[in-house]
Amino acid sequence: MNQETPQLHLENQLCFPLYAASRLMTKMYAPLLKELDVTYPQYLVLLVLWQNGEQTVNAIGSCLLLESNTLTPLLKRLEQKELLVRSRAQHDERVVLVKLTPSGQALKEKAVSIPQQIANLFSDVDLKEEDYATFEKTLAQLVLVLKERSQEV
Amino acid sequence: MNQETPQLHLENQLCFPLYAASRLMTKMYAPLLKELDVTYPQYLVLLVLWQNGEQTVNAIGSCLLLESNTLTPLLKRLEQKELLVRSRAQHDERVVLVKLTPSGQALKEKAVSIPQQIANLFSDVDLKEEDYATFEKTLAQLVLVLKERSQEV
DNA sequence: TAATTTTAAATCGCACACGATTTAATCGTA
DNA sequence: TACGATTAAATCGTGTGCGATTTAAAATTA
C-alpha cells in the first residue's frame, strides 16, 4: 500500500513493540496469578508491599507510576480480599497507609516461585546473554528518561 | 525490608519496565494525538489502515494483537468520528470490512510529523547507537517469542 | 441435504488507566 | 490567628483490554 511514509509503518514505531510486549507479558503471568487470585496490577502492588512494607498510597504510586485514581479502587479490591488494610495516618489525616494482613503477607510464599516459572518459559529461547543485558539496561534507561520527561510540566 | 527474596523485587522483574515504558510512551504521544482527536489505540488502528488499506477486523487484530471484543467498540468510535466505515463483506457475511473515509485518509497528513516529533523528544538522550539497535532487535525478538508462546494452546 | 462444527464479530462483565475535578486536611504566610 | 495555597485521596467519566459467551454465517461431514 503506502510506501511513501515508512515512518508511519507499524514495524517502524518504538511504541508498538513496547505496547505489545507489555500486554503479552501480562498474559504470560495470567495463569500463575490466577492461582493467587489477583490481577497483574494487583500483583505489582503486592510486590511493592512485600518489598517495602507498610506505606502510603502515594509511595506505592511512585513505585508503580500510578495515582490514586487507579490505586484507590484497586486497593479497595485487595482490601475486600483481606490481603491488606487501609487506614488514615494519625499524624496527617490526608494520608492513607496501606498494610498487608497476615494473609497478604502469607501470599508471598505462593508468589516466590513465579519469577522462576516465568524464566522457565523462556529457557529454550536462544538469546545472547550479552544482548539481553544490553536490552535490560537500555530499557531501564528508557524508563528513566520517560519518567523525567513526564514530570516536566 | 525483605532482603531474602530479591527475585520478587520490582527492579528485578522484566515485566514491570515493559509495563512502565509502554504506559509512559503512550503518555508522550498524548499531546500529539490530541491534535488528531484520537486515542493511542485508535492511532494504532489508523496506522494499520494507512499502511495496508481496507481490511477485515481480524486482519487489523492480527497486526495489533487485539480481538473483536476490543476492536469492535473502538472501531465504532472511529466510525462515529467519520474516520472510517464498517461493512459486511458480500462474499462472507461473517466478515466486517473496515475502510478509511476520505477524512480518515486525510488525517494521515496531520500524522506524518508525529514520529519525528517523538524522536525530537529523545534527541538529547545520550544513548549509544549500537545499544539502541540491540535494544530494538531484542525487543522485536521478545515480542515474537511471546506471540508464539501465547498461541500455544 | 441435514446436522455438526468452525469461524468472525459482537456482546457482556470486570478491572484497569488516566485526565479532570472534588473533598478534606495541612501548610505557609500576611 | 485567619486565609489562601498546597497536598493526599477519592470520585467521576471515558476508553481500553480481555476472558467468556453469544450470534449468525459458512464450512465440513455424516
mmCIF file of C-alpha atoms (C1' of nucleotides) in Angstrom:
data_model
loop_
_atom_site.group_PDB
_atom_site.id
_atom_site.type_symbol
_atom_site.label_atom_id
_atom_site.label_comp_id
_atom_site.label_asym_id
_atom_site.label_seq_id
_atom_site.Cartn_x
_atom_site.Cartn_y
_atom_site.Cartn_z
ATOM 1 C CA MET A 1 0.000 0.000 0.000
ATOM 2 C CA ASN A 2 1.591 3.175 1.185
ATOM 3 C CA GLN A 3 5.334 3.103 0.610
ATOM 4 C CA GLU A 4 5.828 6.862 0.811
ATOM 5 C CA THR A 5 5.533 7.207 4.556
ATOM 6 C CA PRO A 6 7.545 4.394 6.119
ATOM 7 C CA GLN A 7 7.833 6.422 9.316
ATOM 8 C CA LEU A 8 4.160 5.622 9.917
ATOM 9 C CA HIS A 9 4.607 1.887 9.402
ATOM 10 C CA LEU A 10 3.769 -0.152 12.450
ATOM 11 C CA GLU A 11 7.063 -2.029 12.426
ATOM 12 C CA ASN A 12 8.990 1.249 12.476
ATOM 13 C CA GLN A 13 7.449 2.523 15.687
ATOM 14 C CA LEU A 14 9.141 2.071 19.032
ATOM 15 C CA CYS A 15 5.882 2.471 20.887
ATOM 16 C CA PHE A 16 4.107 -0.528 19.408
ATOM 17 C CA PRO A 17 6.576 -3.288 20.363
ATOM 18 C CA LEU A 18 6.579 -1.919 23.905
ATOM 19 C CA TYR A 19 2.793 -1.928 23.975
ATOM 20 C CA ALA A 20 2.663 -5.441 22.517
ATOM 21 C CA ALA A 21 5.410 -6.827 24.762
ATOM 22 C CA SER A 22 3.808 -5.406 27.863
ATOM 23 C CA ARG A 23 0.423 -6.923 27.082
ATOM 24 C CA LEU A 24 1.823 -10.285 26.004
ATOM 25 C CA MET A 25 3.996 -10.456 29.094
ATOM 26 C CA THR A 26 0.989 -9.771 31.289
ATOM 27 C CA LYS A 27 -0.802 -12.644 29.594
ATOM 28 C CA MET A 28 2.088 -14.969 30.431
ATOM 29 C CA TYR A 29 1.616 -14.135 34.097
ATOM 30 C CA ALA A 30 -2.145 -14.661 33.980
ATOM 31 C CA PRO A 31 -2.309 -18.421 34.666
ATOM 32 C CA LEU A 32 0.209 -18.084 37.500
ATOM 33 C CA LEU A 33 -1.590 -15.129 39.050
ATOM 34 C CA LYS A 34 -4.886 -16.956 38.801
ATOM 35 C CA GLU A 35 -3.500 -19.309 41.462
ATOM 36 C CA LEU A 36 -3.144 -16.292 43.739
ATOM 37 C CA ASP A 37 -6.496 -14.893 42.631
ATOM 38 C CA VAL A 38 -5.037 -11.475 41.828
ATOM 39 C CA THR A 39 -4.650 -9.438 38.653
ATOM 40 C CA TYR A 40 -1.324 -8.298 37.298
ATOM 41 C CA PRO A 41 -1.576 -4.709 38.617
ATOM 42 C CA GLN A 42 -2.680 -6.130 41.968
ATOM 43 C CA TYR A 43 0.389 -8.374 41.903
ATOM 44 C CA LEU A 44 2.589 -5.323 41.320
ATOM 45 C CA VAL A 45 1.082 -3.632 44.371
ATOM 46 C CA LEU A 46 1.745 -6.750 46.408
ATOM 47 C CA LEU A 47 5.362 -6.830 45.184
ATOM 48 C CA VAL A 48 5.804 -3.280 46.451
ATOM 49 C CA LEU A 49 4.234 -4.110 49.805
ATOM 50 C CA TRP A 50 6.231 -7.326 50.226
ATOM 51 C CA GLN A 51 9.376 -5.433 49.387
ATOM 52 C CA ASN A 52 8.870 -2.224 51.340
ATOM 53 C CA GLY A 53 6.230 -2.973 53.935
ATOM 54 C CA GLU A 54 3.540 -0.574 55.100
ATOM 55 C CA GLN A 55 3.428 2.631 53.122
ATOM 56 C CA THR A 56 1.198 5.360 51.776
ATOM 57 C CA VAL A 57 -0.894 5.295 48.621
ATOM 58 C CA ASN A 58 1.421 7.898 47.130
ATOM 59 C CA ALA A 59 4.507 5.822 47.923
ATOM 60 C CA ILE A 60 3.033 2.807 46.172
ATOM 61 C CA GLY A 61 2.079 5.068 43.310
ATOM 62 C CA SER A 62 5.548 6.471 42.902
ATOM 63 C CA CYS A 63 6.947 2.934 42.696
ATOM 64 C CA LEU A 64 4.428 1.861 40.067
ATOM 65 C CA LEU A 65 3.869 5.226 38.372
ATOM 66 C CA LEU A 66 0.218 5.153 39.269
ATOM 67 C CA GLU A 67 -2.004 7.655 41.028
ATOM 68 C CA SER A 68 -4.843 7.420 43.488
ATOM 69 C CA ASN A 69 -7.436 7.426 40.706
ATOM 70 C CA THR A 70 -6.147 3.993 39.706
ATOM 71 C CA LEU A 71 -4.875 2.802 43.051
ATOM 72 C CA THR A 72 -7.803 3.590 45.315
ATOM 73 C CA PRO A 73 -10.268 1.213 43.618
ATOM 74 C CA LEU A 74 -7.549 -1.425 43.184
ATOM 75 C CA LEU A 75 -6.569 -1.220 46.853
ATOM 76 C CA LYS A 76 -10.205 -1.464 47.860
ATOM 77 C CA ARG A 77 -10.453 -4.737 45.943
ATOM 78 C CA LEU A 78 -7.368 -6.091 47.667
ATOM 79 C CA GLU A 79 -8.878 -4.992 50.964
ATOM 80 C CA GLN A 80 -12.066 -6.886 50.165
ATOM 81 C CA LYS A 81 -9.933 -9.971 49.562
ATOM 82 C CA GLU A 82 -8.494 -9.271 53.023
ATOM 83 C CA LEU A 83 -4.944 -9.107 51.693
ATOM 84 C CA LEU A 84 -4.395 -5.612 53.097
ATOM 85 C CA VAL A 85 -5.888 -2.902 55.257
ATOM 86 C CA ARG A 86 -6.106 0.833 54.572
ATOM 87 C CA SER A 87 -6.097 3.374 57.374
ATOM 88 C CA ARG A 88 -5.715 7.112 57.756
ATOM 89 C CA ALA A 89 -2.373 8.176 59.193
ATOM 90 C CA GLN A 90 -2.707 9.698 62.650
ATOM 91 C CA HIS A 91 -0.162 12.445 62.125
ATOM 92 C CA ASP A 92 -1.812 13.540 58.846
ATOM 93 C CA GLU A 93 -5.366 12.624 58.104
ATOM 94 C CA ARG A 94 -4.915 13.212 54.391
ATOM 95 C CA VAL A 95 -2.583 10.247 54.124
ATOM 96 C CA VAL A 96 -3.794 6.666 53.768
ATOM 97 C CA LEU A 97 -1.488 3.907 54.970
ATOM 98 C CA VAL A 98 -1.609 0.530 53.302
ATOM 99 C CA LYS A 99 -0.514 -2.527 55.250
ATOM 100 C CA LEU A 100 -0.532 -6.222 54.442
ATOM 101 C CA THR A 101 -2.703 -8.517 56.532
ATOM 102 C CA PRO A 102 -1.176 -11.817 57.722
ATOM 103 C CA SER A 103 -2.909 -13.477 54.779
ATOM 104 C CA GLY A 104 -1.490 -10.871 52.408
ATOM 105 C CA GLN A 105 1.949 -11.468 53.844
ATOM 106 C CA ALA A 106 1.459 -15.224 53.598
ATOM 107 C CA LEU A 107 0.554 -14.991 49.937
ATOM 108 C CA LYS A 108 4.173 -14.119 49.287
ATOM 109 C CA GLU A 109 5.075 -17.760 49.843
ATOM 110 C CA LYS A 110 2.898 -18.743 46.921
ATOM 111 C CA ALA A 111 4.422 -15.961 44.812
ATOM 112 C CA VAL A 112 8.118 -16.650 45.317
ATOM 113 C CA SER A 113 8.177 -19.291 42.620
ATOM 114 C CA ILE A 114 6.573 -17.082 39.975
ATOM 115 C CA PRO A 115 9.730 -15.378 38.697
ATOM 116 C CA GLN A 116 11.407 -18.749 38.196
ATOM 117 C CA GLN A 117 8.338 -20.157 36.465
ATOM 118 C CA ILE A 118 8.325 -17.203 34.098
ATOM 119 C CA ALA A 119 12.060 -17.635 33.468
ATOM 120 C CA ASN A 120 11.461 -21.301 32.667
ATOM 121 C CA LEU A 121 9.043 -20.314 29.939
ATOM 122 C CA PHE A 122 11.959 -18.527 28.285
ATOM 123 C CA SER A 123 14.584 -21.191 28.973
ATOM 124 C CA ASP A 124 14.571 -22.503 25.421
ATOM 125 C CA VAL A 125 14.889 -19.069 23.861
ATOM 126 C CA ASP A 126 18.194 -18.551 22.183
ATOM 127 C CA LEU A 127 19.190 -15.086 23.229
ATOM 128 C CA LYS A 128 22.727 -13.863 23.717
ATOM 129 C CA GLU A 129 23.423 -13.189 27.389
ATOM 130 C CA GLU A 130 25.146 -10.011 26.305
ATOM 131 C CA ASP A 131 22.280 -8.774 24.165
ATOM 132 C CA TYR A 132 19.815 -9.420 26.934
ATOM 133 C CA ALA A 133 21.972 -7.461 29.378
ATOM 134 C CA THR A 134 22.073 -4.561 26.937
ATOM 135 C CA PHE A 135 18.335 -4.846 26.489
ATOM 136 C CA GLU A 136 17.587 -4.695 30.206
ATOM 137 C CA LYS A 137 19.954 -1.796 30.684
ATOM 138 C CA THR A 138 18.596 0.190 27.771
ATOM 139 C CA LEU A 139 15.005 -0.472 28.828
ATOM 140 C CA ALA A 140 15.789 0.794 32.327
ATOM 141 C CA GLN A 141 17.415 3.884 30.821
ATOM 142 C CA LEU A 142 14.399 4.438 28.626
ATOM 143 C CA VAL A 143 12.056 4.252 31.592
ATOM 144 C CA LEU A 144 14.225 6.760 33.452
ATOM 145 C CA VAL A 145 14.186 9.197 30.554
ATOM 146 C CA LEU A 146 10.462 8.807 30.061
ATOM 147 C CA LYS A 147 9.876 9.419 33.750
ATOM 148 C CA GLU A 148 11.914 12.617 33.613
ATOM 149 C CA ARG A 149 10.077 13.801 30.518
ATOM 150 C CA SER A 150 6.688 13.048 32.005
ATOM 151 C CA GLN A 151 7.484 15.046 35.114
ATOM 152 C CA GLU A 152 8.427 18.126 33.129
ATOM 153 C CA VAL A 153 5.441 20.426 33.370
ATOM 154 C CA MET B 1 12.705 -4.646 54.309
ATOM 155 C CA ASN B 2 12.699 -8.038 52.699
ATOM 156 C CA GLN B 3 16.192 -8.968 51.521
ATOM 157 C CA GLU B 4 15.570 -12.702 51.362
ATOM 158 C CA THR B 5 13.527 -12.753 48.191
ATOM 159 C CA PRO B 6 15.226 -10.443 45.702
ATOM 160 C CA GLN B 7 13.525 -12.287 42.852
ATOM 161 C CA LEU B 8 10.316 -10.567 43.934
ATOM 162 C CA HIS B 9 11.856 -7.097 43.949
ATOM 163 C CA LEU B 10 10.253 -4.742 41.491
ATOM 164 C CA GLU B 11 13.544 -3.759 39.915
ATOM 165 C CA ASN B 12 14.362 -7.394 39.197
ATOM 166 C CA GLN B 13 11.281 -8.045 37.113
ATOM 167 C CA LEU B 14 11.321 -7.827 33.346
ATOM 168 C CA CYS B 15 7.581 -7.310 33.204
ATOM 169 C CA PHE B 16 7.483 -4.061 35.132
ATOM 170 C CA PRO B 17 9.839 -1.939 32.989
ATOM 171 C CA LEU B 18 7.903 -3.065 29.920
ATOM 172 C CA TYR B 19 4.631 -2.100 31.581
ATOM 173 C CA ALA B 20 6.045 1.237 32.714
ATOM 174 C CA ALA B 21 7.729 2.040 29.404
ATOM 175 C CA SER B 22 4.598 1.237 27.456
ATOM 176 C CA ARG B 23 2.435 3.485 29.590
ATOM 177 C CA LEU B 24 4.950 6.332 29.713
ATOM 178 C CA MET B 25 5.463 6.152 25.970
ATOM 179 C CA THR B 26 1.712 6.361 25.424
ATOM 180 C CA LYS B 27 1.662 9.476 27.576
ATOM 181 C CA MET B 28 4.320 11.073 25.380
ATOM 182 C CA TYR B 29 2.061 10.607 22.389
ATOM 183 C CA ALA B 30 -0.979 12.024 24.171
ATOM 184 C CA PRO B 31 -0.496 15.743 23.412
ATOM 185 C CA LEU B 32 0.286 14.975 19.762
ATOM 186 C CA LEU B 33 -2.690 12.653 19.379
ATOM 187 C CA LYS B 34 -4.940 15.214 20.995
ATOM 188 C CA GLU B 35 -4.394 17.306 17.852
ATOM 189 C CA LEU B 36 -5.869 14.431 15.851
ATOM 190 C CA ASP B 37 -8.588 13.846 18.448
ATOM 191 C CA VAL B 38 -7.791 10.128 18.701
ATOM 192 C CA THR B 39 -6.534 7.869 21.469
ATOM 193 C CA TYR B 40 -3.347 5.859 21.237
ATOM 194 C CA PRO B 41 -5.049 2.531 20.374
ATOM 195 C CA GLN B 42 -7.176 4.381 17.822
ATOM 196 C CA TYR B 43 -3.957 5.800 16.350
ATOM 197 C CA LEU B 44 -2.566 2.266 16.040
ATOM 198 C CA VAL B 45 -5.655 1.191 14.109
ATOM 199 C CA LEU B 46 -5.251 4.185 11.809
ATOM 200 C CA LEU B 47 -1.575 3.290 11.255
ATOM 201 C CA VAL B 48 -2.637 -0.169 10.133
ATOM 202 C CA LEU B 49 -5.303 1.222 7.817
ATOM 203 C CA TRP B 50 -2.992 3.871 6.359
ATOM 204 C CA GLN B 51 -0.383 1.216 5.777
ATOM 205 C CA ASN B 52 -2.495 -1.664 4.448
ATOM 206 C CA GLY B 53 -5.750 -0.122 3.282
ATOM 207 C CA GLU B 54 -9.165 -1.691 3.634
ATOM 208 C CA GLN B 55 -9.164 -4.894 5.624
ATOM 209 C CA THR B 56 -11.131 -7.075 7.989
ATOM 210 C CA VAL B 57 -11.473 -6.691 11.746
ATOM 211 C CA ASN B 58 -9.459 -9.877 12.165
ATOM 212 C CA ALA B 59 -6.665 -8.586 9.944
ATOM 213 C CA ILE B 60 -6.395 -5.399 11.997
ATOM 214 C CA GLY B 61 -6.465 -7.519 15.120
ATOM 215 C CA SER B 62 -3.654 -9.760 13.985
ATOM 216 C CA CYS B 63 -1.485 -6.686 13.326
ATOM 217 C CA LEU B 64 -2.200 -5.204 16.741
ATOM 218 C CA LEU B 65 -2.742 -8.436 18.700
ATOM 219 C CA LEU B 66 -6.259 -7.399 19.572
ATOM 220 C CA GLU B 67 -9.562 -9.181 19.143
ATOM 221 C CA SER B 68 -13.061 -8.107 18.220
ATOM 222 C CA ASN B 69 -14.018 -7.657 21.873
ATOM 223 C CA THR B 70 -11.600 -4.707 21.990
ATOM 224 C CA LEU B 71 -11.736 -3.653 18.357
ATOM 225 C CA THR B 72 -15.472 -3.558 17.725
ATOM 226 C CA PRO B 73 -16.229 -0.764 20.205
ATOM 227 C CA LEU B 74 -13.070 1.100 19.215
ATOM 228 C CA LEU B 75 -13.930 0.891 15.510
ATOM 229 C CA LYS B 76 -17.448 2.089 16.244
ATOM 230 C CA ARG B 77 -15.976 5.180 17.897
ATOM 231 C CA LEU B 78 -13.786 5.850 14.874
ATOM 232 C CA GLU B 79 -16.837 5.353 12.685
ATOM 233 C CA GLN B 80 -18.746 7.917 14.749
ATOM 234 C CA LYS B 81 -15.886 10.339 14.140
ATOM 235 C CA GLU B 82 -16.397 9.530 10.452
ATOM 236 C CA LEU B 83 -12.802 8.435 10.024
ATOM 237 C CA LEU B 84 -13.820 5.003 8.730
ATOM 238 C CA VAL B 85 -16.759 2.877 7.655
ATOM 239 C CA ARG B 86 -17.561 -0.721 8.553
ATOM 240 C CA SER B 87 -19.451 -3.016 6.214
ATOM 241 C CA ARG B 88 -20.211 -6.708 5.922
ATOM 242 C CA ALA B 89 -18.271 -8.476 3.178
ATOM 243 C CA GLN B 90 -20.514 -9.638 0.351
ATOM 244 C CA HIS B 91 -18.791 -12.962 -0.188
ATOM 245 C CA ASP B 92 -18.934 -13.806 3.526
ATOM 246 C CA GLU B 93 -21.413 -12.104 5.761
ATOM 247 C CA ARG B 94 -19.473 -13.032 8.879
ATOM 248 C CA VAL B 95 -16.630 -10.723 7.908
ATOM 249 C CA VAL B 96 -16.624 -6.993 8.556
ATOM 250 C CA LEU B 97 -14.526 -4.816 6.288
ATOM 251 C CA VAL B 98 -13.041 -1.606 7.629
ATOM 252 C CA LYS B 99 -12.231 1.195 5.224
ATOM 253 C CA LEU B 100 -10.975 4.722 5.732
ATOM 254 C CA THR B 101 -13.197 7.610 4.747
ATOM 255 C CA PRO B 102 -11.625 10.496 2.826
ATOM 256 C CA SER B 103 -11.375 12.360 6.109
ATOM 257 C CA GLY B 104 -9.703 9.325 7.731
ATOM 258 C CA GLN B 105 -7.275 9.154 4.832
ATOM 259 C CA ALA B 106 -6.666 12.892 5.068
ATOM 260 C CA LEU B 107 -5.829 12.660 8.753
ATOM 261 C CA LYS B 108 -2.641 10.891 7.736
ATOM 262 C CA GLU B 109 -1.237 14.228 6.597
ATOM 263 C CA LYS B 110 -1.522 15.530 10.150
ATOM 264 C CA ALA B 111 0.049 12.331 11.483
ATOM 265 C CA VAL B 112 3.152 12.121 9.318
ATOM 266 C CA SER B 113 5.080 14.503 11.543
ATOM 267 C CA ILE B 114 4.358 12.594 14.749
ATOM 268 C CA PRO B 115 7.234 10.085 14.553
ATOM 269 C CA GLN B 116 9.723 12.911 14.042
ATOM 270 C CA GLN B 117 8.210 14.918 16.884
ATOM 271 C CA ILE B 118 8.562 11.920 19.167
ATOM 272 C CA ALA B 119 12.130 11.372 18.018
ATOM 273 C CA ASN B 120 12.895 15.023 18.779
ATOM 274 C CA LEU B 121 11.811 14.488 22.356
ATOM 275 C CA PHE B 122 14.619 11.940 22.611
ATOM 276 C CA SER B 123 17.200 13.919 20.656
ATOM 277 C CA ASP B 124 19.134 14.966 23.730
ATOM 278 C CA VAL B 125 19.269 11.483 25.195
ATOM 279 C CA ASP B 126 22.737 10.081 25.244
ATOM 280 C CA LEU B 127 22.253 6.536 24.067
ATOM 281 C CA LYS B 128 24.763 4.524 22.088
ATOM 282 C CA GLU B 129 23.524 3.912 18.567
ATOM 283 C CA GLU B 130 24.726 0.372 18.925
ATOM 284 C CA ASP B 131 22.924 -0.261 22.209
ATOM 285 C CA TYR B 132 19.712 1.131 20.813
ATOM 286 C CA ALA B 133 19.982 -1.143 17.791
ATOM 287 C CA THR B 134 20.455 -4.134 20.072
ATOM 288 C CA PHE B 135 17.534 -2.963 22.141
ATOM 289 C CA GLU B 136 15.157 -2.704 19.197
ATOM 290 C CA LYS B 137 16.263 -6.066 17.855
ATOM 291 C CA THR B 138 15.917 -7.820 21.195
ATOM 292 C CA LEU B 139 12.538 -6.230 21.833
ATOM 293 C CA ALA B 140 11.303 -7.433 18.454
ATOM 294 C CA GLN B 141 12.620 -10.915 19.237
ATOM 295 C CA LEU B 142 10.887 -10.842 22.593
ATOM 296 C CA VAL B 143 7.575 -9.914 21.001
ATOM 297 C CA LEU B 144 7.978 -12.767 18.515
ATOM 298 C CA VAL B 145 8.670 -15.282 21.253
ATOM 299 C CA LEU B 146 5.784 -14.016 23.362
ATOM 300 C CA LYS B 147 3.468 -14.240 20.368
ATOM 301 C CA GLU B 148 4.487 -17.843 19.759
ATOM 302 C CA ARG B 149 4.010 -18.724 23.405
ATOM 303 C CA SER B 150 0.625 -17.064 23.598
ATOM 304 C CA GLN B 151 -0.590 -19.029 20.588
ATOM 305 C CA GLU B 152 0.365 -22.358 22.128
ATOM 306 C CA VAL B 153 -2.861 -23.838 23.443
ATOM 307 C "C1'" DT C 1 -29.220 -32.452 2.021
ATOM 308 C "C1'" DA C 2 -29.314 -32.114 7.040
ATOM 309 C "C1'" DA C 3 -26.753 -31.963 11.151
ATOM 310 C "C1'" DT C 4 -22.474 -30.653 13.207
ATOM 311 C "C1'" DT C 5 -18.503 -27.974 13.583
ATOM 312 C "C1'" DT C 6 -15.935 -23.998 12.757
ATOM 313 C "C1'" DT C 7 -15.320 -19.198 12.160
ATOM 314 C "C1'" DA C 8 -15.912 -13.896 12.574
ATOM 315 C "C1'" DA C 9 -17.932 -10.397 15.136
ATOM 316 C "C1'" DA C 10 -20.424 -8.842 18.654
ATOM 317 C "C1'" DT C 11 -21.786 -8.715 23.362
ATOM 318 C "C1'" DC C 12 -21.121 -8.881 28.339
ATOM 319 C "C1'" DG C 13 -18.863 -8.058 32.698
ATOM 320 C "C1'" DC C 14 -14.988 -6.682 35.206
ATOM 321 C "C1'" DA C 15 -10.658 -4.340 36.116
ATOM 322 C "C1'" DC C 16 -7.605 -1.204 34.952
ATOM 323 C "C1'" DA C 17 -5.522 3.715 33.250
ATOM 324 C "C1'" DC C 18 -5.977 8.346 33.310
ATOM 325 C "C1'" DG C 19 -7.476 13.369 32.697
ATOM 326 C "C1'" DA C 20 -10.215 16.278 35.328
ATOM 327 C "C1'" DT C 21 -12.488 17.612 39.356
ATOM 328 C "C1'" DT C 22 -13.757 17.386 44.230
ATOM 329 C "C1'" DT C 23 -13.054 16.897 49.160
ATOM 330 C "C1'" DA C 24 -10.701 17.384 53.222
ATOM 331 C "C1'" DA C 25 -6.586 18.214 55.800
ATOM 332 C "C1'" DT C 26 -2.340 20.676 56.360
ATOM 333 C "C1'" DC C 27 0.896 24.282 55.331
ATOM 334 C "C1'" DG C 28 2.572 28.897 54.594
ATOM 335 C "C1'" DT C 29 2.253 33.484 55.201
ATOM 336 C "C1'" DA C 30 0.454 38.070 55.940
ATOM 337 C "C1'" DT D 1 -4.769 33.706 64.059
ATOM 338 C "C1'" DA D 2 -7.104 33.873 59.622
ATOM 339 C "C1'" DC D 3 -6.976 32.584 54.951
ATOM 340 C "C1'" DG D 4 -5.300 31.354 50.532
ATOM 341 C "C1'" DA D 5 -2.282 27.748 48.598
ATOM 342 C "C1'" DT D 6 -0.836 23.177 48.609
ATOM 343 C "C1'" DT D 7 -1.256 18.363 49.242
ATOM 344 C "C1'" DA D 8 -3.302 13.413 49.505
ATOM 345 C "C1'" DA D 9 -7.071 10.667 48.335
ATOM 346 C "C1'" DA D 10 -11.184 9.983 46.396
ATOM 347 C "C1'" DT D 11 -14.508 10.487 42.816
ATOM 348 C "C1'" DC D 12 -16.143 10.761 38.062
ATOM 349 C "C1'" DG D 13 -16.373 9.727 33.186
ATOM 350 C "C1'" DT D 14 -14.383 7.691 29.152
ATOM 351 C "C1'" DG D 15 -11.791 4.292 26.765
ATOM 352 C "C1'" DT D 16 -9.439 0.407 26.585
ATOM 353 C "C1'" DG D 17 -8.066 -4.944 27.359
ATOM 354 C "C1'" DC D 18 -9.637 -9.311 27.874
ATOM 355 C "C1'" DG D 19 -11.903 -13.858 29.397
ATOM 356 C "C1'" DA D 20 -16.164 -15.832 28.474
ATOM 357 C "C1'" DT D 21 -20.281 -16.306 25.992
ATOM 358 C "C1'" DT D 22 -23.492 -15.462 22.198
ATOM 359 C "C1'" DT D 23 -24.985 -14.905 17.470
ATOM 360 C "C1'" DA D 24 -25.024 -15.755 12.817
ATOM 361 C "C1'" DA D 25 -22.873 -17.365 8.729
ATOM 362 C "C1'" DA D 26 -20.063 -20.615 6.340
ATOM 363 C "C1'" DA D 27 -17.669 -24.956 6.008
ATOM 364 C "C1'" DT D 28 -17.500 -29.771 6.937
ATOM 365 C "C1'" DT D 29 -19.213 -34.127 7.248
ATOM 366 C "C1'" DA D 30 -22.416 -37.847 8.189
#
